[in-house]
Tab-separated table of C-alpha atoms in Angstrom:
chain	number	residue	atom	x	y	z
A	1	MET	CA	-55.009	-29.130	57.420
A	2	LYS	CA	-58.771	-28.892	57.010
A	3	THR	CA	-58.564	-25.015	56.435
A	4	MET	CA	-57.048	-22.838	54.025
A	5	PHE	CA	-54.146	-20.630	55.216
A	6	LYS	CA	-55.844	-17.303	55.280
A	7	ALA	CA	-58.632	-19.005	57.480
A	8	ALA	CA	-56.192	-20.152	59.731
A	9	LEU	CA	-54.457	-17.265	59.864
A	10	ALA	CA	-57.628	-15.129	60.420
A	11	ALA	CA	-58.308	-17.641	63.516
A	12	GLY	CA	-55.003	-17.105	65.019
A	13	ALA	CA	-53.886	-20.577	64.086
A	14	LEU	CA	-50.458	-19.620	62.626
A	15	ALA	CA	-48.872	-16.265	63.500
A	16	VAL	CA	-46.677	-15.749	61.003
A	17	SER	CA	-43.066	-14.568	62.092
A	18	PRO	CA	-42.358	-11.045	60.988
A	19	MET	CA	-38.952	-12.590	59.991
A	20	ALA	CA	-40.827	-14.958	57.484
A	21	LEU	CA	-42.942	-12.007	56.051
A	22	MET	CA	-39.777	-10.604	54.901
A	23	ALA	CA	-37.448	-11.620	52.168
A	24	GLY	CA	-35.557	-14.568	53.146
A	25	GLU	CA	-34.711	-18.146	52.467
A	26	ILE	CA	-37.068	-21.065	51.768
A	27	ALA	CA	-35.518	-24.393	52.802
A	28	VAL	CA	-36.633	-27.226	50.776
A	29	ILE	CA	-35.733	-30.368	52.454
A	30	VAL	CA	-36.018	-33.834	50.767
A	31	LYS	CA	-35.522	-37.459	51.774
A	32	THR	CA	-32.202	-38.031	49.956
A	33	THR	CA	-30.124	-35.669	47.539
A	34	ASN	CA	-28.826	-38.950	46.060
A	35	SER	CA	-31.802	-39.501	43.649
A	36	ASN	CA	-32.708	-38.338	40.290
A	37	PHE	CA	-36.611	-37.923	41.547
A	38	TRP	CA	-35.507	-35.628	44.499
A	39	GLN	CA	-32.909	-33.503	42.131
A	40	ASN	CA	-36.170	-33.236	39.746
A	41	VAL	CA	-38.029	-32.030	42.813
A	42	ASN	CA	-35.075	-29.665	43.368
A	43	ARG	CA	-35.342	-28.176	39.596
A	44	GLY	CA	-39.094	-27.561	40.210
A	45	ALA	CA	-38.547	-25.630	43.312
A	46	GLY	CA	-35.727	-23.481	41.328
A	47	ALA	CA	-37.756	-22.563	38.665
A	48	THR	CA	-40.525	-21.119	40.756
A	49	ILE	CA	-37.916	-19.267	42.771
A	50	ALA	CA	-36.113	-17.776	39.459
A	51	GLY	CA	-39.424	-16.581	38.840
A	52	GLN	CA	-39.551	-14.091	41.520
A	53	SER	CA	-36.792	-11.850	43.251
A	54	GLU	CA	-37.759	-11.663	46.864
A	55	HIS	CA	-36.793	-14.963	48.457
A	56	THR	CA	-33.661	-17.052	47.874
A	57	MET	CA	-33.825	-21.074	48.422
A	58	THR	CA	-31.699	-23.823	49.497
A	59	PHE	CA	-31.797	-27.667	48.851
A	60	ASP	CA	-30.736	-30.240	51.378
A	61	GLY	CA	-31.515	-33.830	52.514
A	62	PRO	CA	-29.681	-36.806	54.229
A	63	ALA	CA	-27.487	-39.239	52.342
A	64	ALA	CA	-30.185	-42.005	52.254
A	65	GLU	CA	-33.746	-42.001	52.795
A	66	SER	CA	-33.445	-44.082	55.999
A	67	ASP	CA	-31.172	-41.358	57.537
A	68	ILE	CA	-34.169	-39.801	59.592
A	69	ALA	CA	-32.312	-38.409	62.502
A	70	ASP	CA	-30.339	-36.354	59.821
A	71	GLN	CA	-33.581	-35.158	58.294
A	72	VAL	CA	-34.987	-34.140	61.643
A	73	ASP	CA	-31.752	-32.189	62.212
A	74	MET	CA	-31.851	-30.446	58.878
A	75	VAL	CA	-35.225	-29.098	59.683
A	76	GLU	CA	-34.276	-28.272	63.335
A	77	ASN	CA	-31.509	-26.016	61.717
A	78	ALA	CA	-33.633	-24.512	59.397
A	79	ILE	CA	-35.913	-23.244	62.086
A	80	ASN	CA	-32.942	-22.109	64.110
A	81	ARG	CA	-31.658	-19.848	61.400
A	82	GLY	CA	-34.796	-18.418	60.780
A	83	VAL	CA	-36.064	-19.324	57.450
A	84	ALA	CA	-39.103	-17.777	55.521
A	85	GLY	CA	-40.660	-21.134	55.075
A	86	ILE	CA	-40.075	-24.625	54.172
A	87	VAL	CA	-40.627	-27.309	52.001
A	88	LEU	CA	-40.557	-30.690	53.284
A	89	ALA	CA	-40.460	-34.181	52.145
A	90	PRO	CA	-40.846	-36.096	55.674
A	91	SER	CA	-38.830	-39.367	55.566
A	92	ASP	CA	-40.784	-40.517	58.438
A	93	PRO	CA	-44.740	-39.667	59.355
A	94	ASP	CA	-44.142	-39.413	63.220
A	95	ALA	CA	-40.404	-38.533	63.485
A	96	LEU	CA	-40.668	-35.464	61.600
A	97	ALA	CA	-44.102	-34.199	63.256
A	98	PRO	CA	-42.433	-32.689	66.372
A	99	SER	CA	-39.936	-30.371	64.033
A	100	VAL	CA	-42.888	-29.493	61.953
A	101	LYS	CA	-45.024	-28.393	65.009
A	102	ARG	CA	-41.732	-26.310	66.149
A	103	ALA	CA	-41.777	-24.363	62.781
A	104	PHE	CA	-45.687	-23.740	63.377
A	105	GLU	CA	-44.983	-22.342	66.664
A	106	SER	CA	-42.176	-20.318	65.496
A	107	GLY	CA	-44.485	-18.917	62.744
A	108	ILE	CA	-42.676	-20.490	59.765
A	109	PRO	CA	-45.246	-21.738	57.047
A	110	VAL	CA	-44.565	-25.149	55.885
A	111	ALA	CA	-45.603	-27.185	52.706
A	112	ILE	CA	-45.463	-31.082	53.091
A	113	ILE	CA	-44.619	-32.547	49.502
A	114	ASP	CA	-44.705	-36.440	48.626
A	115	SER	CA	-45.286	-38.478	51.933
A	116	ALA	CA	-48.015	-37.189	54.680
A	117	LEU	CA	-47.103	-36.625	58.152
A	118	GLY	CA	-48.996	-38.793	60.905
A	119	GLU	CA	-52.620	-37.562	62.058
A	120	GLY	CA	-51.086	-35.727	65.201
A	121	ALA	CA	-49.370	-33.281	62.943
A	122	GLU	CA	-52.827	-31.737	61.291
A	123	GLY	CA	-52.953	-28.197	61.947
A	124	THR	CA	-49.086	-27.653	62.126
A	125	TYR	CA	-48.599	-27.361	58.019
A	126	GLN	CA	-50.649	-25.457	55.578
A	127	ALA	CA	-50.652	-27.483	52.439
A	128	PHE	CA	-49.756	-31.345	51.081
A	129	LEU	CA	-48.644	-31.655	47.850
A	130	SER	CA	-48.381	-35.402	46.502
A	131	THR	CA	-49.244	-38.135	44.184
A	132	ASP	CA	-52.420	-39.881	45.458
A	133	ASN	CA	-50.245	-42.753	46.207
A	134	LYS	CA	-52.984	-45.130	46.815
A	135	ALA	CA	-54.659	-44.233	43.445
A	136	ALA	CA	-51.359	-44.513	41.711
A	137	GLY	CA	-50.583	-48.285	43.715
A	138	GLU	CA	-54.172	-49.101	42.238
A	139	LEU	CA	-53.055	-48.211	38.788
A	140	ALA	CA	-50.120	-50.414	38.838
A	141	ALA	CA	-52.328	-53.263	40.246
A	142	GLN	CA	-54.925	-52.820	37.398
A	143	MET	CA	-51.983	-53.133	34.676
A	144	MET	CA	-50.402	-56.039	36.594
A	145	ILE	CA	-53.912	-58.025	36.251
A	146	ASP	CA	-54.231	-56.698	32.638
A	147	LYS	CA	-50.892	-58.142	31.526
A	148	ALA	CA	-50.453	-61.023	34.295
A	149	GLY	CA	-54.050	-62.300	34.546
A	150	THR	CA	-55.636	-63.303	38.201
A	151	GLU	CA	-53.996	-66.264	39.110
A	152	GLY	CA	-50.079	-67.043	40.258
A	153	LYS	CA	-47.888	-65.037	42.460
A	154	VAL	CA	-46.882	-61.432	42.499
A	155	ALA	CA	-43.652	-60.030	44.319
A	156	VAL	CA	-43.608	-56.748	46.150
A	157	MET	CA	-40.377	-55.150	46.386
A	158	SER	CA	-40.871	-52.162	48.659
A	159	TYR	CA	-38.564	-49.201	50.213
A	160	VAL	CA	-39.094	-48.110	53.825
A	161	ALA	CA	-41.960	-49.472	55.999
A	162	GLY	CA	-44.274	-47.082	57.498
A	163	VAL	CA	-43.216	-44.100	55.005
A	164	GLY	CA	-46.637	-42.221	54.361
A	165	SER	CA	-46.241	-42.703	50.428
A	166	GLU	CA	-45.042	-46.258	50.749
A	167	ILE	CA	-48.226	-47.108	53.012
A	168	GLY	CA	-50.483	-45.566	50.316
A	169	ARG	CA	-48.887	-46.909	47.312
A	170	VAL	CA	-47.969	-50.630	48.206
A	171	GLY	CA	-51.448	-50.642	50.269
A	172	GLY	CA	-53.116	-49.767	47.234
A	173	PHE	CA	-51.504	-52.167	44.896
A	174	VAL	CA	-51.960	-55.107	47.048
A	175	ASP	CA	-55.669	-54.356	48.154
A	176	TYR	CA	-56.290	-53.750	44.765
A	177	LEU	CA	-54.831	-57.058	43.717
A	178	LYS	CA	-56.805	-58.971	46.752
A	179	ALA	CA	-60.008	-57.268	45.750
A	180	HIS	CA	-59.952	-58.106	42.023
A	181	SER	CA	-57.805	-61.203	41.330
A	182	ASN	CA	-56.742	-64.562	42.952
A	183	LEU	CA	-53.063	-63.458	42.753
A	184	GLU	CA	-50.877	-64.265	45.812
A	185	VAL	CA	-48.837	-61.520	47.220
A	186	VAL	CA	-45.168	-62.431	48.099
A	187	GLY	CA	-43.467	-59.901	50.503
A	188	PRO	CA	-43.246	-56.943	50.732
A	189	PHE	CA	-39.688	-56.778	51.050
A	190	TYR	CA	-37.704	-53.377	52.148
A	191	SER	CA	-35.082	-52.131	50.198
A	192	GLN	CA	-34.818	-49.235	52.609
A	193	SER	CA	-34.395	-47.545	49.237
A	194	GLN	CA	-30.916	-48.775	48.462
A	195	MET	CA	-30.796	-50.300	44.756
A	196	ALA	CA	-28.072	-52.692	45.744
A	197	THR	CA	-30.198	-54.331	48.516
A	198	ALA	CA	-33.125	-54.380	45.982
A	199	LEU	CA	-31.265	-56.027	43.545
A	200	ASN	CA	-29.942	-58.813	46.167
A	201	GLN	CA	-33.521	-59.207	47.607
A	202	THR	CA	-35.069	-59.426	43.947
A	203	THR	CA	-32.231	-62.063	43.233
A	204	ASP	CA	-33.477	-64.154	46.042
A	205	VAL	CA	-37.225	-63.848	45.455
A	206	LEU	CA	-36.738	-64.838	41.858
A	207	ALA	CA	-35.018	-67.833	43.010
A	208	ALA	CA	-37.374	-68.735	45.658
A	209	ASN	CA	-40.296	-68.078	43.524
A	210	PRO	CA	-39.828	-69.548	39.663
A	211	ASP	CA	-43.178	-69.453	39.062
A	212	LEU	CA	-43.846	-65.547	39.814
A	213	VAL	CA	-46.065	-63.899	37.021
A	214	GLY	CA	-45.306	-60.632	38.409
A	215	ILE	CA	-43.246	-58.239	40.474
A	216	PHE	CA	-43.826	-54.642	41.436
A	217	GLY	CA	-40.758	-52.107	42.586
A	218	ALA	CA	-42.452	-49.662	44.241
A	219	ASN	CA	-39.971	-46.623	44.218
A	220	GLU	CA	-36.726	-45.630	41.871
A	221	PRO	CA	-34.010	-47.210	43.674
A	222	THR	CA	-36.040	-50.273	44.201
A	223	ALA	CA	-37.279	-50.549	40.896
A	224	ILE	CA	-33.794	-50.261	39.171
A	225	GLY	CA	-32.466	-53.082	41.391
A	226	MET	CA	-35.396	-55.488	40.805
A	227	GLY	CA	-34.889	-54.521	37.111
A	228	ARG	CA	-31.265	-55.543	37.002
A	229	ALA	CA	-31.836	-58.588	39.010
A	230	ILE	CA	-34.616	-59.760	36.432
A	231	GLU	CA	-32.028	-59.028	33.604
A	232	GLN	CA	-29.340	-60.739	35.345
A	233	ALA	CA	-31.644	-64.047	36.175
A	234	GLY	CA	-32.608	-64.175	32.435
A	235	ARG	CA	-36.264	-63.591	33.395
A	236	VAL	CA	-37.079	-60.475	30.806
A	237	GLY	CA	-40.186	-61.267	29.142
A	238	THR	CA	-40.966	-64.546	31.490
A	239	LEU	CA	-43.202	-62.357	34.151
A	240	THR	CA	-44.968	-58.900	34.151
A	241	ALA	CA	-42.393	-56.104	35.967
A	242	ILE	CA	-43.846	-52.769	36.764
A	243	GLY	CA	-41.623	-50.220	38.443
A	244	PHE	CA	-42.365	-46.641	40.013
A	245	ASP	CA	-40.478	-43.335	39.298
A	246	GLY	CA	-38.944	-42.401	36.011
A	247	ASN	CA	-35.270	-41.776	35.587
A	248	ALA	CA	-32.885	-42.554	32.734
A	249	ASP	CA	-32.299	-46.224	33.774
A	250	LEU	CA	-36.011	-46.895	34.330
A	251	GLN	CA	-36.899	-45.471	31.259
A	252	ASP	CA	-34.193	-47.629	29.259
A	253	MET	CA	-35.982	-50.700	31.248
A	254	VAL	CA	-39.293	-49.842	29.848
A	255	ARG	CA	-37.753	-49.372	26.200
A	256	SER	CA	-36.027	-52.430	26.280
A	257	GLY	CA	-39.302	-54.769	27.796
A	258	VAL	CA	-37.633	-55.187	31.248
A	259	LEU	CA	-40.474	-53.390	32.794
A	260	GLU	CA	-43.799	-53.334	31.214
A	261	ALA	CA	-44.434	-49.945	32.725
A	262	THR	CA	-43.548	-47.506	35.320
A	263	ALA	CA	-45.739	-45.329	37.205
A	264	VAL	CA	-43.956	-41.657	37.269
A	265	GLN	CA	-45.076	-38.851	39.778
A	266	GLY	CA	-44.924	-35.276	38.906
A	267	SER	CA	-41.789	-34.578	40.931
A	268	PHE	CA	-40.908	-31.460	39.035
A	269	GLN	CA	-44.514	-30.124	40.134
A	270	MET	CA	-43.876	-31.294	43.765
A	271	GLY	CA	-41.109	-28.749	43.931
A	272	GLN	CA	-42.766	-26.306	41.723
A	273	LEU	CA	-45.824	-26.093	43.300
A	274	GLY	CA	-44.487	-26.830	46.896
A	275	VAL	CA	-42.184	-23.305	46.876
A	276	GLN	CA	-45.357	-21.771	44.834
A	277	ALA	CA	-47.557	-22.684	47.926
A	278	VAL	CA	-44.839	-20.955	50.323
A	279	LEU	CA	-44.623	-17.948	48.451
A	280	ASP	CA	-48.371	-17.639	48.323
A	281	LEU	CA	-48.551	-17.991	51.973
A	282	LEU	CA	-46.135	-15.388	52.837
A	283	ALA	CA	-48.056	-13.242	50.372
A	284	GLY	CA	-51.141	-13.533	52.584
A	285	LYS	CA	-52.784	-15.766	49.859
A	286	SER	CA	-54.888	-18.758	50.381
A	287	VAL	CA	-53.683	-22.072	49.335
A	288	GLU	CA	-55.721	-25.481	48.854
A	289	PRO	CA	-54.860	-27.897	51.999
A	290	MET	CA	-54.298	-30.897	49.443
A	291	ILE	CA	-52.784	-30.987	46.144
A	292	ASP	CA	-52.496	-33.782	43.626
A	293	THR	CA	-49.306	-33.517	41.835
A	294	GLY	CA	-50.270	-36.730	39.150
A	295	VAL	CA	-48.993	-39.714	38.236
A	296	VAL	CA	-48.689	-41.164	34.472
A	297	MET	CA	-48.272	-45.148	33.860
A	298	VAL	CA	-45.354	-44.683	31.153
A	299	THR	CA	-45.377	-47.699	28.719
A	300	LYS	CA	-43.247	-48.634	25.648
A	301	ASP	CA	-46.193	-47.247	23.369
A	302	ASN	CA	-46.419	-43.812	25.044
A	303	ILE	CA	-42.836	-43.181	26.575
A	304	GLU	CA	-42.270	-40.647	23.782
A	305	ALA	CA	-45.733	-38.788	24.285
A	306	PRO	CA	-45.883	-35.351	25.712
A	307	GLU	CA	-47.930	-36.765	28.615
A	308	ALA	CA	-44.753	-38.955	29.393
A	309	GLN	CA	-42.196	-36.440	28.684
A	310	ASN	CA	-43.470	-34.081	31.030
A	311	VAL	CA	-42.849	-36.179	34.145
A	312	LEU	CA	-39.877	-38.253	32.981
A	313	TYR	CA	-36.528	-36.801	34.144
């Protein structure tokens, strides 16, 4: 959305429901609850709610990121029960758009986090909070070139095709490699955000490409599966492996040298600032239409430093 909420409200673009303006529920709906990344979003959201007394918060998400229909149902149910506001991490840029439009038509303010909705949804939500995934992918690619060189093969282990974060993150990584090196990209391969699938896929990729010089795992479960496959294949130290996200497993892999680095988003900040944006909207305040929640490249050298510890979970 190109304008701030107050301007949109003044223009009559969003008629906030009287129910929404009253003390009520803010529904935080993420891609899956079975991930430390999203639980860190939950903690950030809860920290903001704990700092005020008017509104309550619920946290929900499907069992898996690929359960898109379940997430649509959760948003629809939130609208039906008349929540005050919604913070949503959409699993699919198009499938969630009609539900967000319905929330808009019901006068319920919505803050989108992590992954963008499709272009057709512009104007139906009031804020978008995310890592600049394209820039994050480019940072990972720059480190890949610095560590692996400019020649050879690099495999890309991705997660769910077509998700906004995946498009920016993997697209930024691949495009940067093509523009700044002669590295050949193998893949991408899609794990559907399932660690076991990523492990099996990486095992196959390593066997089929013994000459790989690098490999990139583009989200938490994918990078964990990738790292475990590298360990099982005895390939630690023989190629440059870069992950994404920052749970305990990935931290251990950075410390042990399985991963050269992992790119970590400000997941706590997504929940914290996403809920704050909705609270501000309900209070009639202006919010920025786009809020960058940041990324840190965590390596063995900086993993104990405050800049890394503030985003790891």
